[in-house]
Short mmCIF file of C-alpha atoms and ligand atoms in Angstrom, two decimals:
data_model
loop_
_atom_site.label_atom_id
_atom_site.label_comp_id
_atom_site.label_asym_id
_atom_site.label_seq_id
_atom_site.Cartn_x
_atom_site.Cartn_y
_atom_site.Cartn_z
CA MET A 170 -20.13 -40.00 10.12
CA LYS A 171 -21.75 -43.19 11.26
CA GLN A 172 -19.91 -44.34 7.81
CA THR A 173 -16.40 -42.97 8.58
CA SER A 174 -16.86 -44.74 12.33
CA PHE A 175 -17.60 -48.16 10.95
CA ASN A 176 -14.62 -47.72 8.26
CA ILE A 177 -12.31 -46.76 11.10
CA LYS A 178 -13.34 -49.96 12.61
CA HIS A 179 -13.24 -52.10 10.03
CA TYR A 180 -9.78 -51.34 8.98
CA SER A 181 -8.42 -51.41 12.12
CA PHE A 182 -9.49 -55.31 12.29
CA LEU A 183 -8.38 -55.79 9.10
CA LEU A 184 -5.19 -54.12 10.62
CA VAL A 185 -5.18 -56.56 13.56
CA CYS A 186 -5.42 -59.50 11.09
CA THR A 187 -3.03 -58.72 9.08
CA LEU A 188 -0.45 -58.29 11.90
CA THR A 189 -1.32 -61.76 13.43
CA MET A 190 -0.96 -63.61 10.30
CA MET A 191 2.04 -62.08 10.05
CA VAL A 192 3.32 -62.99 13.57
CA VAL A 193 1.56 -66.49 12.75
CA LEU A 194 3.44 -67.02 9.38
CA SER A 195 6.48 -65.76 10.85
CA ALA A 196 6.31 -68.25 13.70
CA PHE A 197 5.86 -70.75 11.06
CA LEU A 198 9.03 -70.06 9.42
CA TRP A 199 10.34 -70.49 11.79
CA LEU A 200 9.85 -73.26 12.90
CA SER A 201 9.99 -74.54 9.55
CA PRO A 202 11.49 -78.19 9.16
CA LYS A 203 14.51 -76.23 8.01
CA SER A 204 15.06 -74.18 11.59
CA GLU A 205 15.05 -77.92 12.94
CA LEU A 206 16.79 -79.71 10.89
CA ILE A 207 19.59 -76.80 12.09
CA LYS A 208 18.80 -76.49 15.59
CA ASP A 209 18.70 -80.22 16.03
CA ASP A 210 21.87 -80.51 14.47
CA PHE A 211 22.99 -77.82 16.46
CA THR A 212 21.86 -79.34 20.05
CA VAL A 213 24.02 -82.64 18.45
CA ALA A 214 26.77 -80.38 18.35
CA GLU A 215 26.94 -78.84 21.57
CA LYS A 216 26.55 -82.26 23.39
CA GLN A 217 29.17 -83.69 20.97
CA TYR A 218 31.67 -80.25 21.77
CA SER A 219 30.96 -80.24 25.76
CA GLU A 220 31.96 -84.18 25.65
CA LEU A 221 35.36 -83.20 23.32
CA LEU A 222 36.10 -80.16 25.90
CA LYS A 223 36.61 -83.13 28.45
CA THR A 224 38.38 -84.87 26.53
CA SER A 225 40.49 -82.46 25.29
CA THR A 226 42.23 -80.70 28.68
CA ASP A 227 46.35 -80.62 27.19
CA LEU A 228 46.29 -77.02 25.46
CA THR A 229 48.77 -78.66 23.15
CA ARG A 230 47.28 -81.12 21.68
CA PHE A 231 44.52 -80.92 19.29
CA PRO A 232 41.24 -83.30 18.45
CA ARG A 233 41.25 -84.37 14.64
CA THR A 234 39.92 -87.88 14.67
CA ILE A 235 39.51 -90.86 16.56
CA ASN A 236 42.09 -94.33 17.15
CA GLN A 237 41.30 -97.89 15.92
CA ASP A 238 39.84 -98.37 19.76
CA ARG A 239 37.53 -94.91 19.46
CA SER A 240 39.94 -93.21 21.43
CA LEU A 241 41.00 -89.63 20.55
CA LYS A 242 43.37 -88.55 18.62
CA SER A 243 45.11 -85.50 18.87
CA THR A 244 48.02 -83.68 16.58
CA ASP A 245 50.28 -81.23 17.85
CA ILE A 246 51.22 -77.58 16.70
CA LYS A 247 52.73 -78.15 13.69
CA ASP A 248 50.06 -80.00 11.50
CA TRP A 249 47.35 -78.85 9.16
CA THR A 250 43.61 -79.71 11.59
CA GLN A 251 44.70 -77.72 14.43
CA GLY A 252 42.66 -75.15 13.79
CA PHE A 253 39.45 -76.81 13.24
CA PHE A 254 38.42 -77.15 16.75
CA ALA A 255 38.59 -73.52 17.85
CA GLY A 256 36.86 -73.22 14.25
CA ASN A 257 34.12 -75.56 15.66
CA LEU A 258 33.76 -73.89 19.40
CA TRP A 259 33.21 -70.28 17.11
CA TYR A 260 30.58 -71.68 15.34
CA ILE A 261 28.83 -73.60 18.01
CA TYR A 262 29.20 -69.44 19.75
CA GLU A 263 28.11 -68.74 16.82
CA TYR A 264 25.05 -70.37 16.79
CA THR A 265 23.74 -70.34 20.60
CA LYS A 266 25.13 -67.06 21.67
CA ASN A 267 26.16 -69.17 25.29
CA PRO A 268 29.01 -66.98 26.67
CA GLU A 269 30.85 -70.24 27.79
CA TRP A 270 31.24 -71.48 24.30
CA LYS A 271 32.94 -68.01 23.94
CA THR A 272 34.91 -68.58 26.50
CA ALA A 273 36.27 -72.53 25.29
CA ALA A 274 37.21 -70.93 21.36
CA THR A 275 38.91 -67.89 23.00
CA LYS A 276 41.07 -70.56 24.84
CA TRP A 277 41.15 -72.91 21.70
CA THR A 278 42.11 -70.31 19.78
CA GLU A 279 44.90 -68.46 21.71
CA ALA A 280 46.54 -72.01 21.84
CA LEU A 281 47.51 -71.69 18.67
CA GLU A 282 49.39 -68.30 18.79
CA GLN A 283 52.99 -70.53 17.71
CA ALA A 284 51.44 -71.54 14.74
CA GLN A 285 51.71 -67.64 12.91
CA PHE A 286 55.28 -68.85 12.16
CA LEU A 287 54.47 -72.31 10.21
CA THR A 288 56.81 -72.15 7.18
CA GLN A 289 56.85 -76.02 6.48
CA HIS A 290 53.79 -76.20 4.56
CA HIS A 291 51.06 -74.95 3.36
CA ASP A 292 48.83 -75.43 5.65
CA ILE A 293 48.60 -72.20 7.61
CA GLY A 294 45.91 -70.56 6.35
CA PHE A 295 43.73 -73.75 7.20
CA VAL A 296 45.32 -72.98 10.35
CA MET A 297 44.96 -69.72 11.64
CA TYR A 298 42.37 -68.50 9.00
CA CYS A 299 39.41 -71.26 10.62
CA SER A 300 40.56 -69.63 14.49
CA TYR A 301 41.40 -66.85 14.81
CA GLY A 302 39.87 -65.65 11.36
CA ASN A 303 36.65 -66.34 13.21
CA ALA A 304 37.80 -65.11 16.62
CA MET A 305 37.81 -61.55 14.47
CA LYS A 306 34.53 -61.57 13.82
CA PHE A 307 33.13 -62.05 17.64
CA GLU A 308 35.85 -60.54 19.77
CA LYS A 309 34.95 -56.94 21.11
CA ASP A 310 37.96 -56.54 23.70
CA PRO A 311 40.30 -53.48 21.38
CA LYS A 312 43.37 -55.03 22.91
CA LYS A 313 42.76 -59.08 22.30
CA LEU A 314 41.98 -57.81 18.88
CA GLU A 315 45.01 -55.71 18.08
CA GLN A 316 46.63 -58.71 18.76
CA TYR A 317 44.59 -61.20 16.85
CA ARG A 318 45.49 -58.87 14.34
CA LYS A 319 48.94 -59.05 13.94
CA ILE A 320 49.35 -62.68 14.61
CA LEU A 321 47.12 -62.77 11.30
CA ILE A 322 49.22 -60.60 9.28
CA GLN A 323 52.23 -62.78 10.91
CA SER A 324 50.71 -65.62 9.76
CA ALA A 325 50.48 -64.40 5.71
CA GLU A 326 53.67 -63.28 6.00
CA SER A 327 54.61 -66.93 6.55
CA ALA A 328 52.25 -68.16 3.86
CA LEU A 329 54.34 -66.22 1.32
CA THR A 330 57.65 -67.77 2.05
CA ARG A 331 56.20 -70.31 -0.09
CA PHE A 332 55.16 -67.89 -2.97
CA ASP A 333 58.07 -68.09 -5.14
CA PRO A 334 56.86 -65.27 -8.00
CA LYS A 335 58.29 -67.14 -10.83
CA VAL A 336 56.37 -70.39 -10.00
CA GLY A 337 53.40 -68.11 -9.42
CA LEU A 338 52.03 -70.47 -6.78
CA ILE A 339 52.92 -71.01 -3.04
CA LYS A 340 54.43 -74.57 -2.63
CA SER A 341 52.43 -76.89 -1.00
CA TRP A 342 55.15 -79.54 0.59
CA ASN A 343 58.95 -79.81 0.68
CA GLU A 344 59.86 -82.38 -1.98
CA LYS A 345 58.80 -85.35 -1.80
CA LYS A 346 58.35 -89.00 -3.93
CA SER A 347 55.17 -89.70 -4.99
CA TRP A 348 53.64 -93.49 -5.49
CA ASP A 349 55.08 -94.62 -8.11
CA LYS A 350 58.55 -94.43 -6.93
CA LYS A 351 60.07 -93.40 -9.76
CA THR A 352 59.05 -88.89 -9.51
CA THR A 353 60.34 -86.60 -6.88
CA TRP A 354 58.08 -83.42 -6.88
CA LYS A 355 60.04 -80.28 -6.04
CA TYR A 356 57.60 -77.87 -6.14
CA PRO A 357 53.56 -79.50 -5.68
CA VAL A 358 50.53 -77.84 -5.17
CA ILE A 359 48.03 -79.36 -4.22
CA ILE A 360 44.17 -78.38 -4.78
CA ASP A 361 43.84 -77.88 -1.07
CA ASN A 362 45.55 -75.46 -1.46
CA MET A 363 43.10 -72.79 -2.61
CA MET A 364 41.63 -73.19 0.75
CA ASN A 365 44.56 -70.74 2.12
CA LEU A 366 43.88 -68.17 -0.07
CA GLU A 367 40.90 -66.92 2.08
CA LEU A 368 43.86 -65.56 4.54
CA LEU A 369 45.69 -63.94 2.45
CA CYS A 370 42.40 -61.89 1.31
CA TYR A 371 41.67 -61.21 4.54
CA VAL A 372 45.27 -59.54 5.55
CA SER A 373 45.37 -57.58 2.29
CA LYS A 374 42.05 -55.72 3.64
CA ILE A 375 42.77 -55.43 7.08
CA THR A 376 46.29 -54.33 5.96
CA GLY A 377 45.52 -52.65 2.87
CA ASN A 378 48.57 -53.66 1.71
CA PRO A 379 47.60 -55.55 -2.05
CA LYS A 380 50.68 -57.81 -1.73
CA TYR A 381 48.26 -60.91 -0.10
CA LYS A 382 45.86 -60.66 -2.33
CA ASN A 383 47.92 -60.44 -5.64
CA ALA A 384 49.40 -63.50 -4.58
CA ALA A 385 46.69 -65.00 -3.89
CA ILE A 386 45.00 -63.80 -7.19
CA SER A 387 48.55 -65.61 -9.10
CA HIS A 388 47.50 -68.70 -7.06
CA ALA A 389 44.52 -69.00 -8.26
CA LEU A 390 44.61 -68.08 -12.04
CA ASN A 391 47.81 -70.50 -12.17
CA THR A 392 45.50 -73.30 -10.43
CA MET A 393 42.77 -72.39 -12.76
CA LYS A 394 45.27 -73.25 -15.53
CA ASN A 395 46.82 -76.56 -14.38
CA HIS A 396 44.77 -77.93 -12.00
CA PHE A 397 41.48 -78.78 -14.56
CA ARG A 398 40.97 -81.51 -16.57
CA PRO A 399 38.53 -80.85 -19.97
CA ASP A 400 35.37 -81.82 -17.45
CA PHE A 401 36.29 -79.79 -15.06
CA SER A 402 37.59 -82.48 -12.79
CA THR A 403 40.71 -81.72 -10.77
CA TYR A 404 44.67 -83.30 -10.19
CA HIS A 405 45.22 -83.55 -6.65
CA VAL A 406 49.09 -82.75 -7.39
CA VAL A 407 50.70 -80.55 -10.26
CA ASP A 408 54.32 -80.42 -9.54
CA TYR A 409 56.16 -77.30 -11.11
CA SER A 410 59.68 -76.53 -11.99
CA ALA A 411 61.46 -73.74 -10.98
CA ASN A 412 60.53 -71.25 -13.65
CA GLY A 413 57.07 -72.48 -13.53
CA LYS A 414 56.49 -75.06 -15.97
CA VAL A 415 54.01 -78.42 -14.87
CA LEU A 416 56.46 -81.38 -15.23
CA HIS A 417 54.17 -83.45 -13.36
CA ARG A 418 49.82 -84.17 -12.65
CA GLN A 419 49.61 -86.87 -10.39
CA THR A 420 47.74 -87.92 -7.20
CA ASN A 421 49.00 -88.40 -3.74
CA GLN A 422 45.17 -88.36 -1.80
CA GLY A 423 43.04 -90.19 -4.59
CA TYR A 424 42.74 -93.52 -6.02
CA ALA A 425 45.03 -92.49 -9.29
CA ASP A 426 46.49 -89.76 -11.48
CA ASN A 427 43.87 -90.04 -13.90
CA SER A 428 40.73 -89.83 -11.13
CA THR A 429 39.49 -87.22 -9.11
CA TRP A 430 39.67 -87.30 -5.28
CA SER A 431 36.47 -86.22 -3.57
CA ARG A 432 37.41 -84.15 -1.25
CA GLY A 433 39.67 -82.36 -3.98
CA GLN A 434 37.00 -81.69 -5.98
CA GLY A 435 35.49 -79.95 -3.04
CA TRP A 436 38.39 -77.86 -1.94
CA ALA A 437 38.06 -76.60 -5.75
CA ILE A 438 34.09 -75.75 -5.62
CA TYR A 439 34.98 -73.93 -2.48
CA GLY A 440 38.11 -72.28 -2.77
CA PHE A 441 37.23 -70.69 -6.28
CA THR A 442 33.75 -69.37 -4.91
CA MET A 443 35.49 -67.85 -2.03
CA MET A 444 38.02 -66.48 -4.59
CA TYR A 445 35.00 -64.90 -6.88
CA ARG A 446 33.63 -64.17 -3.92
CA GLU A 447 36.83 -61.77 -2.92
CA THR A 448 37.64 -60.61 -6.16
CA LYS A 449 34.54 -60.55 -8.90
CA ASP A 450 36.77 -62.19 -11.27
CA LYS A 451 34.04 -64.02 -13.16
CA ARG A 452 36.33 -66.24 -14.30
CA PHE A 453 36.60 -67.75 -10.76
CA LEU A 454 32.95 -67.89 -10.42
CA GLU A 455 32.95 -70.12 -13.48
CA ALA A 456 35.80 -72.42 -12.39
CA ALA A 457 33.81 -73.00 -9.57
CA GLN A 458 30.51 -73.82 -11.38
CA LYS A 459 31.70 -75.96 -13.80
CA ALA A 460 33.44 -77.77 -10.61
CA ALA A 461 30.05 -77.62 -8.52
CA ASP A 462 29.05 -79.30 -12.12
CA PHE A 463 30.80 -82.30 -12.41
CA TYR A 464 30.42 -82.88 -9.10
CA LEU A 465 26.42 -82.58 -9.27
CA ASN A 466 26.03 -84.65 -12.51
CA ASN A 467 28.48 -87.60 -11.74
CA PRO A 468 27.06 -91.15 -12.87
CA ASN A 469 28.68 -91.94 -9.67
CA LEU A 470 27.85 -89.83 -7.16
CA PRO A 471 25.12 -91.60 -4.43
CA LYS A 472 21.59 -90.27 -4.52
CA ASP A 473 22.26 -89.07 -1.00
CA LYS A 474 24.84 -86.98 -2.17
CA ILE A 475 27.43 -87.65 -0.10
CA PRO A 476 30.43 -88.66 -1.90
CA ASN A 477 32.94 -92.45 -1.91
CA TRP A 478 36.50 -91.36 -1.08
CA ASP A 479 37.00 -90.96 -4.49
CA PHE A 480 35.02 -90.69 -7.69
CA ASN A 481 36.91 -93.87 -9.38
CA GLU A 482 37.72 -96.25 -6.93
CA GLY A 483 37.89 -99.91 -8.85
CA GLN A 484 36.97 -97.85 -12.05
CA LYS A 485 38.81 -99.34 -15.59
CA GLY A 486 40.70 -96.59 -16.82
CA TYR A 487 41.96 -95.64 -13.41
CA THR A 488 45.83 -97.91 -11.94
CA PRO A 489 46.34 -96.70 -8.65
CA ASP A 490 50.10 -96.52 -7.76
CA TRP A 491 50.11 -97.74 -4.35
CA ASP A 492 49.29 -101.03 -3.16
CA TYR A 493 45.24 -100.76 -3.20
CA GLU A 494 45.08 -104.77 -3.44
CA ALA A 495 46.65 -104.79 0.00
CA ARG A 496 44.41 -102.15 1.79
CA LYS A 497 41.10 -102.97 -0.21
CA LEU A 498 37.88 -103.24 2.00
CA SER A 499 34.74 -104.56 1.04
CA TYR A 500 33.13 -101.83 0.23
CA ILE A 501 34.03 -98.30 -1.10
CA PRO A 502 33.88 -96.07 2.04
CA ARG A 503 31.77 -92.02 1.42
CA ASP A 504 33.77 -88.96 2.89
CA ALA A 505 31.18 -86.80 4.46
CA SER A 506 34.27 -84.36 4.85
CA ALA A 507 33.71 -84.01 1.16
CA GLY A 508 30.14 -83.70 1.34
CA ALA A 509 30.36 -80.97 4.18
CA LEU A 510 32.31 -79.30 2.59
CA VAL A 511 30.97 -78.88 -0.65
CA ALA A 512 27.20 -78.37 0.87
CA SER A 513 29.26 -75.27 2.68
CA ALA A 514 30.74 -74.18 -1.07
CA LEU A 515 27.02 -74.86 -3.05
CA ILE A 516 25.73 -72.56 -0.56
CA GLU A 517 27.85 -69.68 -0.82
CA LEU A 518 28.03 -70.35 -4.86
CA SER A 519 23.93 -69.87 -5.17
CA THR A 520 24.39 -66.53 -3.43
CA PHE A 521 26.30 -65.55 -7.16
CA SER A 522 25.23 -67.90 -9.82
CA LYS A 523 22.54 -66.81 -11.94
CA ASP A 524 21.16 -70.23 -11.49
CA SER A 525 20.65 -70.20 -7.73
CA LYS A 526 18.84 -73.49 -7.52
CA LYS A 527 21.47 -75.09 -9.36
CA TYR A 528 23.41 -75.60 -6.36
CA PHE A 529 21.25 -73.97 -3.21
CA LYS A 530 18.83 -77.16 -3.62
CA PRO A 531 21.71 -80.34 -3.62
CA ALA A 532 22.86 -78.45 -0.92
CA GLU A 533 19.68 -78.56 0.57
CA GLN A 534 19.87 -82.31 0.08
CA MET A 535 23.07 -82.75 1.26
CA LEU A 536 22.79 -80.97 4.96
CA GLN A 537 19.12 -83.25 5.10
CA SER A 538 21.42 -86.62 3.95
CA LEU A 539 24.33 -85.78 6.75
CA SER A 540 21.81 -84.59 9.10
CA ASP A 541 19.92 -88.62 8.63
CA SER A 542 21.60 -90.86 11.91
CA THR A 543 23.66 -92.85 8.83
CA TYR A 544 25.83 -89.65 9.16
CA LEU A 545 25.16 -87.99 12.26
CA ALA A 546 26.46 -88.91 15.60
CA LYS A 547 23.16 -90.12 18.25
CA PRO A 548 25.09 -87.91 21.16
CA GLY A 549 27.41 -89.34 23.33
CA SER A 550 28.70 -91.94 20.20
CA ASN A 551 31.28 -91.21 17.89
CA SER A 552 33.87 -90.17 20.32
CA GLY A 553 32.75 -86.00 20.60
CA PHE A 554 32.48 -86.30 17.05
CA ILE A 555 29.22 -85.27 15.03
CA LEU A 556 30.17 -86.53 11.61
CA LYS A 557 31.10 -89.93 11.33
CA HIS A 558 32.41 -91.31 7.79
CA CYS A 559 34.80 -89.73 6.77
CA VAL A 560 38.10 -90.17 4.89
CA GLY A 561 41.34 -89.01 5.86
CA SER A 562 43.86 -90.73 3.19
CA TYR A 563 42.94 -93.36 1.79
CA PRO A 564 46.08 -94.59 -0.01
CA HIS A 565 48.34 -93.86 3.36
CA ASN A 566 45.67 -96.35 4.60
CA SER A 567 44.75 -93.38 7.38
CA GLU A 568 41.62 -92.26 9.02
CA ILE A 569 39.13 -94.64 6.86
CA ASP A 570 35.84 -94.36 7.52
CA VAL A 571 36.32 -91.82 10.75
CA PRO A 572 34.81 -89.02 11.86
CA LEU A 573 37.39 -86.22 10.93
CA ILE A 574 37.33 -81.94 12.88
CA TYR A 575 37.19 -80.72 9.81
CA ALA A 576 34.08 -82.69 8.75
CA ASP A 577 32.30 -80.74 11.71
CA TYR A 578 33.35 -78.10 10.63
CA TYR A 579 32.19 -77.41 7.66
CA PHE A 580 29.42 -79.02 8.11
CA MET A 581 28.43 -76.47 10.71
CA GLU A 582 29.61 -73.62 8.50
CA ALA A 583 26.90 -75.02 6.11
CA LEU A 584 24.23 -75.07 8.28
CA LEU A 585 24.69 -71.07 9.66
CA ARG A 586 25.19 -70.58 5.45
CA TYR A 587 21.95 -71.92 5.22
CA GLN A 588 19.96 -70.02 8.18
CA LYS A 589 21.47 -66.97 7.29
CA ILE A 590 19.70 -67.22 3.31
CA LYS A 591 16.13 -68.90 4.92
CA GLU A 592 16.47 -65.73 7.28
N1 LIG B 602 45.13 -81.49 3.10
C1 LIG B 602 44.26 -81.56 3.17
C2 LIG B 602 43.50 -82.93 3.23
O1 LIG B 602 43.59 -84.04 3.25
O2 LIG B 602 42.22 -82.91 2.39
#
């Protein structure tokens, strides 16, 4: 009897000790440097976006970047970046669960209602999925959910107006001249267009109608065939004939036709990772991994893994068709928007790849770099944006070394993905 009572006490003591250790360990893990980084970054995000909400009062003007005098530069509803502001508010809400952010996110999402009819370019996926797509995750009101659902279906219909089955791809832009002034693109498709496919996959899921996803798969397969070079770097623009023959491979936002525009490479990594998630087609996973390997193994990738705006600026063998000498700076600007989007893509890719660490570790390093004061704004500065040092389009002499709304979007998305993995 005596022995039994000793054992019970003994085991109870051990149980209490184990439970205490588990609580201490969980607290330690929660307060680990990783969580601290996410928490600190979202503290900055909250401060910065409170500021942006104060300066953005016109619901027809959507924050995008800054002017030369550092005042806020916004766009109208017809551009490609107007969905990111709402998306960013949804991400801050996702992290904080503070209903005030949901109110703001809902207001800025609903300000985009008319964009469901955008057909003059391919960017409707960016615009509507980053805003309404995120709203669908957090809205509880059935009436609103039904309204958002209809808007997303119409948005996918609008996207399909630019899909010609004879070509098998969504046309990115209407007829446009290339930098060489000799070439007119009739059916240009840019690597960025991979990002519009998520909307199509989503709408097939909510309607049960496969036509949207089938178009997305056709687009991704043709992009995989025609946009990659043998080393899995990417062309920015591929122009097609009316029956789907490749006519031109050039650039619009990169340094030269044969160079690798960093954000374009990022869109490829992200887009093919996402298409693998949606289809489980191994060819997409392989494309995503090879595009990521090109980025990560590139000798021109700086140590902090945030790329120069183009992997090949000023290098021998690369000749721009735009007036580079007139725009040349004394340094090669980085593009934190490319870094943020690649970090987000690599975190997701690490969950699919057999070689998980190969993609997760660099993503972690990129998040650390972006969380350093080199890139992360000091609260109260940077006109309310979170990240500094991005490039919109160097050849157009536009948005060079500035904050960009979509850099903030992919940065917060990456942090949230990072947090989910950690948990
Ligand atoms: N068209 C999207 C971009 O500039 O990356």
